[in-house]
Structures are given as C-alpha cells and as structure tokens.
C-alpha cells in the first residue's frame, strides 16, 4: 500500500507489484484486497482521484495538467474516472469547492 501511495503517478501494473514482492500476481491481489479492502488497481485509482481533488482545490493547474500529474495520460479518461468516483466532473468539483 505504501509503495502505491508513494508512486501513484507512475505506470504500475499488477505484474510490477508481484515482481516487487516476489509472489504470484493473483495471490498478491487476493492478499492486498483482503487487507486493504480494494484491489491494487482500485486503490491506485482512488489514490489518484484523492490527489487530483487536492490539486483541484489548491492549484490553478488545468484538468489536463492534473491528469498528467496524477498518472493518467489521457485527460478524457481522467475526467471519466473522476466523474465515476465523485459523481461530478473535475471542473465542477473545483467550482463547487471555491464557492
């Protein structure tokens, strides 16, 4: 969990994690979910969304810049992920936060 939290902006695959911790990727994912309550990918996405929310509140970076900073190369994909998890677009989140 700590590794994902520190390296959330990098491209990280289940294979990378299983190699890092020297275990079968399916077993790693099962253990991770048991102890964290989410799969490594779900945890990574939530970490990226939470960091993006922080950047939306505290900076004037564009949504595209924020997407890249949190490790999502495609801004449209980032907007869709954000909206799926938060129920609103990043821009609307920023506007509501500032009101």
GROMACS .gro file of C-alpha atoms in nm:
model
   99
    1UNK     CA    1   0.000   0.000   0.000
    2UNK     CA    2   0.281   0.241   0.086
    3UNK     CA    3   0.457   0.179  -0.243
    4UNK     CA    4   0.139   0.256  -0.440
    5UNK     CA    5   0.075   0.568  -0.233
    6UNK     CA    6   0.427   0.698  -0.299
    7UNK     CA    7   0.440   0.605  -0.667
    8UNK     CA    8   0.078   0.664  -0.775
    9UNK     CA    9   0.179   0.890  -1.063
   10UNK     CA   10   0.384   0.618  -1.231
   11UNK     CA   11   0.258   0.340  -1.454
   12UNK     CA   12   0.224   0.043  -1.220
   13UNK     CA   13   0.092  -0.297  -1.323
   14UNK     CA   14  -0.007  -0.599  -1.120
   15UNK     CA   15   0.294  -0.775  -1.272
   16UNK     CA   16   0.524  -0.497  -1.144
   17UNK     CA   17   0.384  -0.535  -0.794
   18UNK     CA   18   0.402  -0.913  -0.794
   19UNK     CA   19   0.767  -0.899  -0.904
   20UNK     CA   20   0.844  -0.635  -0.643
   21UNK     CA   21   0.701  -0.850  -0.364
   22UNK     CA   22   0.813  -1.183  -0.520
   23UNK     CA   23   0.475  -1.355  -0.530
   24UNK     CA   24   0.219  -1.476  -0.778
   25UNK     CA   25   0.018  -1.179  -0.908
   26UNK     CA   26  -0.318  -1.340  -0.833
   27UNK     CA   27  -0.214  -1.428  -0.480
   28UNK     CA   28  -0.077  -1.077  -0.429
   29UNK     CA   29  -0.404  -0.925  -0.548
   30UNK     CA   30  -0.604  -1.154  -0.318
   31UNK     CA   31  -0.393  -1.063  -0.014
   32UNK     CA   32  -0.398  -0.694  -0.099
   33UNK     CA   33  -0.777  -0.692  -0.126
   34UNK     CA   34  -0.813  -0.886   0.198
   35UNK     CA   35  -0.603  -0.638   0.395
   36UNK     CA   36  -0.678  -0.310   0.216
   37UNK     CA   37  -1.037  -0.370   0.108
   38UNK     CA   38  -0.969  -0.290  -0.257
   39UNK     CA   39  -0.767  -0.440  -0.539
   40UNK     CA   40  -0.430  -0.276  -0.612
   41UNK     CA   41  -0.581  -0.111  -0.921
   42UNK     CA   42  -0.883   0.021  -0.729
   43UNK     CA   43  -0.652   0.155  -0.459
   44UNK     CA   44  -0.431   0.320  -0.720
   45UNK     CA   45  -0.729   0.488  -0.886
   46UNK     CA   46  -0.865   0.613  -0.552
   47UNK     CA   47  -0.521   0.748  -0.459
   48UNK     CA   48  -0.501   0.931  -0.793
   49UNK     CA   49  -0.853   1.074  -0.752
   50UNK     CA   50  -0.780   1.194  -0.398
   51UNK     CA   51  -0.456   1.360  -0.509
   52UNK     CA   52  -0.640   1.519  -0.803
   53UNK     CA   53  -0.904   1.658  -0.566
   54UNK     CA   54  -0.628   1.812  -0.358
   55UNK     CA   55  -0.471   1.971  -0.668
   56UNK     CA   56  -0.810   2.097  -0.787
   57UNK     CA   57  -0.864   2.268  -0.451
   58UNK     CA   58  -0.516   2.414  -0.407
   59UNK     CA   59  -0.380   2.497  -0.753
   60UNK     CA   60  -0.486   2.662  -1.075
   61UNK     CA   61  -0.347   2.377  -1.287
   62UNK     CA   62  -0.567   2.274  -1.578
   63UNK     CA   63  -0.754   1.947  -1.563
   64UNK     CA   64  -0.515   1.809  -1.828
   65UNK     CA   65  -0.213   1.908  -1.621
   66UNK     CA   66  -0.364   1.748  -1.313
   67UNK     CA   67  -0.443   1.430  -1.505
   68UNK     CA   68  -0.078   1.400  -1.608
   69UNK     CA   69   0.048   1.479  -1.258
   70UNK     CA   70  -0.157   1.200  -1.106
   71UNK     CA   71  -0.050   0.948  -1.368
   72UNK     CA   72  -0.341   0.942  -1.613
   73UNK     CA   73  -0.208   1.021  -1.959
   74UNK     CA   74  -0.543   1.071  -2.129
   75UNK     CA   75  -0.734   1.371  -1.987
   76UNK     CA   76  -1.068   1.236  -2.118
   77UNK     CA   77  -1.010   0.909  -1.936
   78UNK     CA   78  -0.920   1.104  -1.622
   79UNK     CA   79  -1.242   1.306  -1.643
   80UNK     CA   80  -1.445   0.985  -1.684
   81UNK     CA   81  -1.269   0.819  -1.388
   82UNK     CA   82  -1.320   1.127  -1.173
   83UNK     CA   83  -1.686   1.153  -1.264
   84UNK     CA   84  -1.743   0.781  -1.200
   85UNK     CA   85  -1.597   0.813  -0.850
   86UNK     CA   86  -1.713   1.159  -0.748
   87UNK     CA   87  -2.035   1.198  -0.946
   88UNK     CA   88  -1.922   1.529  -1.098
   89UNK     CA   89  -1.652   1.646  -1.338
   90UNK     CA   90  -1.320   1.777  -1.206
   91UNK     CA   91  -1.407   2.128  -1.325
   92UNK     CA   92  -1.740   2.125  -1.142
   93UNK     CA   93  -1.565   1.988  -0.832
   94UNK     CA   94  -1.326   2.284  -0.843
   95UNK     CA   95  -1.609   2.534  -0.891
   96UNK     CA   96  -1.814   2.390  -0.602
   97UNK     CA   97  -1.510   2.382  -0.376
   98UNK     CA   98  -1.439   2.751  -0.437
   99UNK     CA   99  -1.796   2.863  -0.367
   0.00000   0.00000   0.00000
